[in-house]
PDB file of C-alpha atoms in Angstrom:
ATOM      1  CA  GLY Q  82      -0.012   0.154   0.130  1.00  0.00           C
ATOM      2  CA  GLU Q  83       0.885   3.683   0.295  1.00  0.00           C
ATOM      3  CA  ASN Q  84       3.494   4.511   2.126  1.00  0.00           C
ATOM      4  CA  VAL Q  85       4.424   8.302   2.793  1.00  0.00           C
ATOM      5  CA  GLU Q  86       8.547   9.383   4.297  1.00  0.00           C
ATOM      6  CA  GLN Q  87       8.813  12.946   5.402  1.00  0.00           C
ATOM      7  CA  HIS Q  88      11.739  14.796   6.646  1.00  0.00           C
ATOM      8  CA  PRO Q  89      12.957  16.250   8.690  1.00  0.00           C
ATOM      9  CA  SER Q  90      11.104  15.067  11.587  1.00  0.00           C
ATOM     10  CA  THR Q  91      12.729  18.172  13.509  1.00  0.00           C
ATOM     11  CA  LEU Q  92      13.638  21.375  11.630  1.00  0.00           C
ATOM     12  CA  SER Q  93      14.560  24.746  13.805  1.00  0.00           C
ATOM     13  CA  VAL Q  94      15.186  27.645  12.256  1.00  0.00           C
ATOM     14  CA  GLN Q  95      15.144  31.502  12.662  1.00  0.00           C
ATOM     15  CA  GLU Q  96      12.974  34.203  12.738  1.00  0.00           C
ATOM     16  CA  GLY Q  97      12.708  35.555   8.629  1.00  0.00           C
ATOM     17  CA  ASP Q  98      14.214  32.613   7.471  1.00  0.00           C
ATOM     18  CA  SER Q  99      12.929  30.079   5.345  1.00  0.00           C
ATOM     19  CA  ALA Q 100      12.018  26.583   6.399  1.00  0.00           C
ATOM     20  CA  VAL Q 101      11.927  23.368   3.538  1.00  0.00           C
ATOM     21  CA  ILE Q 102       9.749  20.035   4.726  1.00  0.00           C
ATOM     22  CA  LYS Q 103      10.004  16.640   2.165  1.00  0.00           C
ATOM     23  CA  CYS Q 104       8.422  14.038   1.412  1.00  0.00           C
ATOM     24  CA  THR Q 105       8.248  10.979  -0.554  1.00  0.00           C
ATOM     25  CA  TYR Q 106       5.073   8.779  -1.667  1.00  0.00           C
ATOM     26  CA  SER Q 107       5.226   5.426  -3.218  1.00  0.00           C
ATOM     27  CA  ASP Q 108       2.495   4.842  -5.379  1.00  0.00           C
ATOM     28  CA  SER Q 109       3.121   6.403  -8.318  1.00  0.00           C
ATOM     29  CA  ALA Q 110      -0.848   6.541  -9.380  1.00  0.00           C
ATOM     30  CA  SER Q 111      -1.321   9.161  -6.035  1.00  0.00           C
ATOM     31  CA  ASN Q 112      -3.562  12.168  -6.867  1.00  0.00           C
ATOM     32  CA  TYR Q 113      -3.513  14.902  -4.183  1.00  0.00           C
ATOM     33  CA  PHE Q 114      -1.587  16.040  -1.428  1.00  0.00           C
ATOM     34  CA  PRO Q 115      -2.234  17.842   1.698  1.00  0.00           C
ATOM     35  CA  TRP Q 116      -0.181  19.858   4.322  1.00  0.00           C
ATOM     36  CA  TYR Q 117      -1.569  20.184   7.503  1.00  0.00           C
ATOM     37  CA  LYS Q 118      -0.051  22.100  10.379  1.00  0.00           C
ATOM     38  CA  GLN Q 119      -1.061  20.897  13.972  1.00  0.00           C
ATOM     39  CA  GLU Q 120      -0.396  23.177  17.043  1.00  0.00           C
ATOM     40  CA  LEU Q 121       0.200  22.053  20.297  1.00  0.00           C
ATOM     41  CA  GLY Q 122      -3.416  20.750  22.139  1.00  0.00           C
ATOM     42  CA  LYS Q 123      -5.401  21.337  18.518  1.00  0.00           C
ATOM     43  CA  ARG Q 124      -6.791  19.686  15.154  1.00  0.00           C
ATOM     44  CA  PRO Q 125      -4.822  19.378  12.138  1.00  0.00           C
ATOM     45  CA  GLN Q 126      -5.363  22.453  10.248  1.00  0.00           C
ATOM     46  CA  LEU Q 127      -5.541  22.230   5.966  1.00  0.00           C
ATOM     47  CA  ILE Q 128      -2.807  24.753   5.184  1.00  0.00           C
ATOM     48  CA  ILE Q 129      -2.085  24.194   1.467  1.00  0.00           C
ATOM     49  CA  ASP Q 130      -2.752  21.559  -1.101  1.00  0.00           C
ATOM     50  CA  ILE Q 131      -1.650  20.599  -4.651  1.00  0.00           C
ATOM     51  CA  ARG Q 132      -3.248  18.006  -7.103  1.00  0.00           C
ATOM     52  CA  SER Q 133      -0.976  15.752  -9.244  1.00  0.00           C
ATOM     53  CA  ASN Q 134      -1.745  17.828 -12.407  1.00  0.00           C
ATOM     54  CA  VAL Q 135      -0.035  20.752 -11.009  1.00  0.00           C
ATOM     55  CA  GLY Q 136       3.881  20.968 -10.195  1.00  0.00           C
ATOM     56  CA  GLU Q 137       3.500  24.464  -7.912  1.00  0.00           C
ATOM     57  CA  LYS Q 138       1.181  26.233  -5.615  1.00  0.00           C
ATOM     58  CA  LYS Q 139       1.147  29.145  -3.967  1.00  0.00           C
ATOM     59  CA  ASP Q 140      -0.470  31.213  -1.097  1.00  0.00           C
ATOM     60  CA  GLN Q 141       1.526  34.004   0.529  1.00  0.00           C
ATOM     61  CA  ARG Q 142       4.387  32.559   2.698  1.00  0.00           C
ATOM     62  CA  ILE Q 143       3.522  28.957   1.787  1.00  0.00           C
ATOM     63  CA  ALA Q 144       4.209  27.034  -1.452  1.00  0.00           C
ATOM     64  CA  VAL Q 145       3.900  23.287  -2.210  1.00  0.00           C
ATOM     65  CA  THR Q 146       6.009  21.611  -5.323  1.00  0.00           C
ATOM     66  CA  LEU Q 147       5.428  18.429  -6.507  1.00  0.00           C
ATOM     67  CA  ASN Q 148       7.744  16.322  -8.815  1.00  0.00           C
ATOM     68  CA  LYS Q 149       5.789  13.048  -9.781  1.00  0.00           C
ATOM     69  CA  THR Q 150       8.821  12.171 -11.706  1.00  0.00           C
ATOM     70  CA  ALA Q 151      10.591  11.243  -8.532  1.00  0.00           C
ATOM     71  CA  LYS Q 152       7.926  11.311  -6.066  1.00  0.00           C
ATOM     72  CA  HIS Q 153       8.559  14.126  -4.615  1.00  0.00           C
ATOM     73  CA  PHE Q 154       6.326  17.125  -2.591  1.00  0.00           C
ATOM     74  CA  SER Q 155       7.700  19.411  -0.310  1.00  0.00           C
ATOM     75  CA  LEU Q 156       6.795  22.790   1.813  1.00  0.00           C
ATOM     76  CA  HIS Q 157       8.196  25.700   1.533  1.00  0.00           C
ATOM     77  CA  ILE Q 158       8.025  28.668   3.998  1.00  0.00           C
ATOM     78  CA  THR Q 159       9.018  31.428   3.706  1.00  0.00           C
ATOM     79  CA  GLU Q 160       9.450  34.489   6.058  1.00  0.00           C
ATOM     80  CA  THR Q 161       9.184  32.319   8.919  1.00  0.00           C
ATOM     81  CA  GLN Q 162       7.515  33.577  11.715  1.00  0.00           C
ATOM     82  CA  PRO Q 163       7.108  32.692  15.512  1.00  0.00           C
ATOM     83  CA  GLU Q 164       3.786  31.874  15.194  1.00  0.00           C
ATOM     84  CA  ASP Q 165       4.523  29.169  12.301  1.00  0.00           C
ATOM     85  CA  SER Q 166       5.828  27.186  15.236  1.00  0.00           C
ATOM     86  CA  ALA Q 167       3.335  23.454  15.073  1.00  0.00           C
ATOM     87  CA  VAL Q 168       4.027  20.442  14.034  1.00  0.00           C
ATOM     88  CA  TYR Q 169       3.609  20.085  10.074  1.00  0.00           C
ATOM     89  CA  PHE Q 170       2.086  16.426   8.448  1.00  0.00           C
ATOM     90  CA  CYS Q 171       1.681  15.627   4.542  1.00  0.00           C
ATOM     91  CA  ALA Q 172      -0.078  12.978   3.261  1.00  0.00           C
ATOM     92  CA  ALA Q 173      -0.927  11.848   0.057  1.00  0.00           C
ATOM     93  CA  THR Q 174      -4.293  10.004  -1.380  1.00  0.00           C
ATOM     94  CA  PRO Q 175      -3.992   6.583  -2.369  1.00  0.00           C
ATOM     95  CA  PRO Q 176      -5.655   5.416  -5.702  1.00  0.00           C
ATOM     96  CA  SER Q 177      -8.788   3.823  -5.493  1.00  0.00           C
ATOM     97  CA  TYR Q 178      -9.429   2.045  -8.463  1.00  0.00           C
ATOM     98  CA  GLY Q 179     -12.984   1.654  -7.541  1.00  0.00           C
ATOM     99  CA  GLY Q 180     -13.954   5.359  -7.367  1.00  0.00           C
ATOM    100  CA  ALA Q 181     -13.493   8.251  -5.251  1.00  0.00           C
ATOM    101  CA  THR Q 182     -11.956   8.391  -1.817  1.00  0.00           C
ATOM    102  CA  ASN Q 183     -10.962  10.864   0.603  1.00  0.00           C
ATOM    103  CA  LYS Q 184      -8.462   8.479   2.784  1.00  0.00           C
ATOM    104  CA  LEU Q 185      -5.259  10.174   3.542  1.00  0.00           C
ATOM    105  CA  ILE Q 186      -1.873   8.524   4.270  1.00  0.00           C
ATOM    106  CA  PHE Q 187       0.352  10.758   6.636  1.00  0.00           C
ATOM    107  CA  GLY Q 188       3.855  11.343   6.840  1.00  0.00           C
ATOM    108  CA  THR Q 189       5.515  11.310  10.181  1.00  0.00           C
ATOM    109  CA  GLY Q 190       5.482  14.658  10.729  1.00  0.00           C
ATOM    110  CA  THR Q 191       8.265  17.603  11.447  1.00  0.00           C
ATOM    111  CA  LEU Q 192       8.308  19.648  14.314  1.00  0.00           C
ATOM    112  CA  LEU Q 193       8.999  23.147  13.196  1.00  0.00           C
ATOM    113  CA  ALA Q 194      10.626  25.646  15.458  1.00  0.00           C
ATOM    114  CA  VAL Q 195      10.738  29.498  14.795  1.00  0.00           C
ATOM    115  CA  GLN Q 196      13.790  31.187  17.304  1.00  0.00           C
ATOM    116  CA  PRO Q 197      12.603  34.835  17.465  1.00  0.00           C
TER     117      PRO Q 197
ATOM    118  CA  LYS Z 540     -20.543  27.385   8.570  1.00  0.00           C
ATOM    119  CA  ALA Z 541     -19.940  25.906  11.918  1.00  0.00           C
ATOM    120  CA  GLY Z 542     -16.931  23.532  11.985  1.00  0.00           C
ATOM    121  CA  VAL Z 543     -16.400  19.967  12.131  1.00  0.00           C
ATOM    122  CA  THR Z 544     -17.395  19.186  16.128  1.00  0.00           C
ATOM    123  CA  GLN Z 545     -16.670  15.630  18.023  1.00  0.00           C
ATOM    124  CA  THR Z 546     -18.024  14.531  21.259  1.00  0.00           C
ATOM    125  CA  PRO Z 547     -17.163  13.699  24.162  1.00  0.00           C
ATOM    126  CA  ARG Z 548     -13.881  15.518  23.617  1.00  0.00           C
ATOM    127  CA  TYR Z 549     -12.257  13.189  26.428  1.00  0.00           C
ATOM    128  CA  LEU Z 550     -13.336   9.721  28.057  1.00  0.00           C
ATOM    129  CA  ILE Z 551     -11.169   7.658  30.729  1.00  0.00           C
ATOM    130  CA  LYS Z 552     -12.618   3.818  29.723  1.00  0.00           C
ATOM    131  CA  THR Z 553     -11.286   0.597  31.424  1.00  0.00           C
ATOM    132  CA  ARG Z 554      -9.914  -2.532  29.790  1.00  0.00           C
ATOM    133  CA  GLY Z 555     -12.734  -4.490  28.281  1.00  0.00           C
ATOM    134  CA  GLN Z 556     -15.148  -1.555  28.037  1.00  0.00           C
ATOM    135  CA  GLN Z 557     -16.663  -0.511  24.507  1.00  0.00           C
ATOM    136  CA  VAL Z 558     -16.946   3.311  23.660  1.00  0.00           C
ATOM    137  CA  THR Z 559     -18.854   4.930  21.223  1.00  0.00           C
ATOM    138  CA  LEU Z 560     -17.783   8.461  19.620  1.00  0.00           C
ATOM    139  CA  SER Z 561     -19.785  10.497  17.421  1.00  0.00           C
ATOM    140  CA  CYS Z 562     -19.039  13.121  15.054  1.00  0.00           C
ATOM    141  CA  SER Z 563     -20.647  15.943  12.956  1.00  0.00           C
ATOM    142  CA  PRO Z 564     -19.697  17.193   9.596  1.00  0.00           C
ATOM    143  CA  ILE Z 565     -19.410  20.627   8.296  1.00  0.00           C
ATOM    144  CA  SER Z 566     -22.934  21.236   6.854  1.00  0.00           C
ATOM    145  CA  GLY Z 567     -23.507  20.064   3.211  1.00  0.00           C
ATOM    146  CA  HIS Z 568     -20.293  17.593   3.693  1.00  0.00           C
ATOM    147  CA  ARG Z 569     -21.110  14.770   3.271  1.00  0.00           C
ATOM    148  CA  SER Z 570     -17.697  12.522   3.820  1.00  0.00           C
ATOM    149  CA  VAL Z 571     -16.856  11.350   7.090  1.00  0.00           C
ATOM    150  CA  SER Z 572     -13.185   9.889   8.085  1.00  0.00           C
ATOM    151  CA  TRP Z 573     -11.879   8.967  10.775  1.00  0.00           C
ATOM    152  CA  TYR Z 574      -8.048   9.274  12.326  1.00  0.00           C
ATOM    153  CA  GLN Z 575      -6.214   7.831  15.199  1.00  0.00           C
ATOM    154  CA  GLN Z 576      -3.253   9.576  16.213  1.00  0.00           C
ATOM    155  CA  THR Z 577      -0.762   8.795  18.899  1.00  0.00           C
ATOM    156  CA  PRO Z 578       2.738   9.665  19.405  1.00  0.00           C
ATOM    157  CA  GLY Z 579       4.010   6.195  18.502  1.00  0.00           C
ATOM    158  CA  GLN Z 580       2.004   5.537  15.125  1.00  0.00           C
ATOM    159  CA  GLY Z 581       0.937   9.332  14.499  1.00  0.00           C
ATOM    160  CA  LEU Z 582      -2.261   9.452  12.341  1.00  0.00           C
ATOM    161  CA  GLN Z 583      -3.268   6.645  10.682  1.00  0.00           C
ATOM    162  CA  PHE Z 584      -6.747   6.241   8.794  1.00  0.00           C
ATOM    163  CA  LEU Z 585      -9.340   4.333  10.302  1.00  0.00           C
ATOM    164  CA  PHE Z 586     -12.614   4.105   7.860  1.00  0.00           C
ATOM    165  CA  GLU Z 587     -14.523   6.681   5.666  1.00  0.00           C
ATOM    166  CA  TYR Z 588     -18.195   6.919   5.335  1.00  0.00           C
ATOM    167  CA  PHE Z 589     -20.010   8.235   2.672  1.00  0.00           C
ATOM    168  CA  SER Z 590     -23.469   8.342   2.070  1.00  0.00           C
ATOM    169  CA  GLU Z 591     -24.396   6.262   5.328  1.00  0.00           C
ATOM    170  CA  THR Z 592     -21.586   3.766   3.449  1.00  0.00           C
ATOM    171  CA  GLN Z 593     -18.334   3.032   4.154  1.00  0.00           C
ATOM    172  CA  ARG Z 594     -16.229   3.578   1.208  1.00  0.00           C
ATOM    173  CA  ASN Z 595     -12.368   2.857   2.381  1.00  0.00           C
ATOM    174  CA  LYS Z 596     -11.478   1.017   5.630  1.00  0.00           C
ATOM    175  CA  GLY Z 597      -8.100   0.997   7.179  1.00  0.00           C
ATOM    176  CA  ASN Z 598      -6.005  -1.814   9.179  1.00  0.00           C
ATOM    177  CA  PHE Z 599      -7.322  -2.022  11.976  1.00  0.00           C
ATOM    178  CA  PRO Z 600      -8.812  -4.670  13.836  1.00  0.00           C
ATOM    179  CA  GLY Z 601     -12.858  -5.534  13.481  1.00  0.00           C
ATOM    180  CA  ARG Z 602     -13.350  -3.553  17.259  1.00  0.00           C
ATOM    181  CA  PHE Z 603     -13.083  -0.740  15.437  1.00  0.00           C
ATOM    182  CA  SER Z 604     -16.000  -0.429  13.589  1.00  0.00           C
ATOM    183  CA  GLY Z 605     -18.251   2.582  12.247  1.00  0.00           C
ATOM    184  CA  ARG Z 606     -21.766   3.795  10.884  1.00  0.00           C
ATOM    185  CA  GLN Z 607     -22.951   7.704   9.058  1.00  0.00           C
ATOM    186  CA  PHE Z 608     -26.449   8.448   9.521  1.00  0.00           C
ATOM    187  CA  SER Z 609     -28.838   9.897   6.676  1.00  0.00           C
ATOM    188  CA  ASN Z 610     -27.712  13.660   8.054  1.00  0.00           C
ATOM    189  CA  SER Z 611     -23.750  13.065   7.589  1.00  0.00           C
ATOM    190  CA  ARG Z 612     -23.430  12.506  11.335  1.00  0.00           C
ATOM    191  CA  SER Z 613     -20.746   9.483  11.803  1.00  0.00           C
ATOM    192  CA  GLU Z 614     -20.000   7.636  14.817  1.00  0.00           C
ATOM    193  CA  MET Z 615     -17.176   5.297  15.656  1.00  0.00           C
ATOM    194  CA  ASN Z 616     -17.237   2.397  17.964  1.00  0.00           C
ATOM    195  CA  VAL Z 617     -14.492   0.332  19.470  1.00  0.00           C
ATOM    196  CA  SER Z 618     -15.039  -2.718  21.461  1.00  0.00           C
ATOM    197  CA  THR Z 619     -13.233  -4.638  23.872  1.00  0.00           C
ATOM    198  CA  LEU Z 620     -10.932  -1.496  24.526  1.00  0.00           C
ATOM    199  CA  GLU Z 621      -7.379  -2.108  25.054  1.00  0.00           C
ATOM    200  CA  LEU Z 622      -4.879   0.152  27.190  1.00  0.00           C
ATOM    201  CA  GLY Z 623      -3.361   0.513  23.255  1.00  0.00           C
ATOM    202  CA  ASP Z 624      -6.479   2.163  21.719  1.00  0.00           C
ATOM    203  CA  SER Z 625      -5.528   5.204  24.059  1.00  0.00           C
ATOM    204  CA  ALA Z 626      -4.979   7.812  21.503  1.00  0.00           C
ATOM    205  CA  LEU Z 627      -6.676  11.015  19.684  1.00  0.00           C
ATOM    206  CA  TYR Z 628      -9.242  10.045  17.277  1.00  0.00           C
ATOM    207  CA  LEU Z 629      -9.902  12.670  14.751  1.00  0.00           C
ATOM    208  CA  CYS Z 630     -12.879  13.125  12.468  1.00  0.00           C
ATOM    209  CA  ALA Z 631     -12.602  14.825   9.243  1.00  0.00           C
ATOM    210  CA  SER Z 632     -15.526  15.872   6.956  1.00  0.00           C
ATOM    211  CA  SER Z 633     -14.769  16.321   3.159  1.00  0.00           C
ATOM    212  CA  LEU Z 634     -17.661  17.836   0.516  1.00  0.00           C
ATOM    213  CA  THR Z 635     -17.272  15.436  -2.272  1.00  0.00           C
ATOM    214  CA  THR Z 636     -19.394  13.335  -4.631  1.00  0.00           C
ATOM    215  CA  SER Z 637     -19.785  10.072  -5.891  1.00  0.00           C
ATOM    216  CA  GLY Z 638     -17.894   8.612  -8.880  1.00  0.00           C
ATOM    217  CA  ARG Z 639     -14.612  11.828  -8.756  1.00  0.00           C
ATOM    218  CA  ALA Z 640     -11.191  10.585  -9.577  1.00  0.00           C
ATOM    219  CA  PHE Z 641      -9.813  12.925  -7.180  1.00  0.00           C
ATOM    220  CA  SER Z 642      -9.994  13.955  -3.601  1.00  0.00           C
ATOM    221  CA  TYR Z 643     -11.486  16.772  -1.713  1.00  0.00           C
ATOM    222  CA  GLU Z 644     -10.078  19.042   1.096  1.00  0.00           C
ATOM    223  CA  GLN Z 645     -10.724  17.701   4.109  1.00  0.00           C
ATOM    224  CA  TYR Z 646     -11.164  19.515   7.348  1.00  0.00           C
ATOM    225  CA  PHE Z 647     -10.474  17.952  11.423  1.00  0.00           C
ATOM    226  CA  GLY Z 648     -12.349  18.326  14.035  1.00  0.00           C
ATOM    227  CA  PRO Z 649     -10.927  18.956  17.607  1.00  0.00           C
ATOM    228  CA  GLY Z 650     -10.621  14.770  18.185  1.00  0.00           C
ATOM    229  CA  THR Z 651     -11.910  12.835  21.329  1.00  0.00           C
ATOM    230  CA  ARG Z 652      -9.211  12.237  23.457  1.00  0.00           C
ATOM    231  CA  LEU Z 653      -9.379   8.521  24.915  1.00  0.00           C
ATOM    232  CA  THR Z 654      -7.886   7.179  27.668  1.00  0.00           C
ATOM    233  CA  VAL Z 655      -8.260   3.489  28.873  1.00  0.00           C
ATOM    234  CA  THR Z 656      -6.945   2.150  32.142  1.00  0.00           C
TER     235      THR Z 656
END
C-alpha cells in the first residue's frame, strides 16, 4: 500500500528564514497531496494542497512543489514567524480504483521551531 | 458555517469496555473519515463513510467499527478496549461526490481524547 516518508522530523530556524519540509510517496498513482499544520493541543489544519496535475502552488508565504517523476513533494515557508511553530504533516491520497476516496496516508510529521 | 464537531472531547474508559464517539461534519459535507493519532504511530486512517456507506477501511482490527447516518453525522465504536487504544481520535469531513477521481479538502474536528486504564 501507499507509504509516505517525511523529513526532517525536527527543524529549527531563525525568524525570517525559510523552512523546507520534504515528503516522498510510494504509489505513483497518488493524486492529491495536502499539508496540515497542528499546533499543540489543536486539530490538524489544512494549510495548502496540490493535485497531481499541478507542479507548484503558492499561497502568500507558503508554497508546495510536486515532482511526480521522483514522487517527491515539498512544503516551503518563507519569512518564518514564531506563530509558524507547530508540527507539519504531509499526506497523500492513494489511488482508489473503485472510485473517489478521501483516505489520507500521513507522513510522520515535522516539528518546526521558529526562534525569535 | 460551523466547523466539524466531536463529542465527547475527553473520555476515560477501562480495559474491556466499549466506547462510542460522535462526529458532526460541516453542513453540506457528505464524507466523514476517522483517524487515530498516537505519538508512536502518528495519524492513521481508520475508515471513511459517504452516503451512509463505508467507502474505505484502514488496517485496524474488527473491534473498530463505524457508521454514518442520513444527516451525515458519524459514529465510531471501539469494543473490548485495550490499553493501546488510548489515542486522540479525529474525524474529518469533506465536500465530496460519488464517482469523482480526485479527493476534496478535508477539515478536521477537535478530536476525542480517549484514555484506557
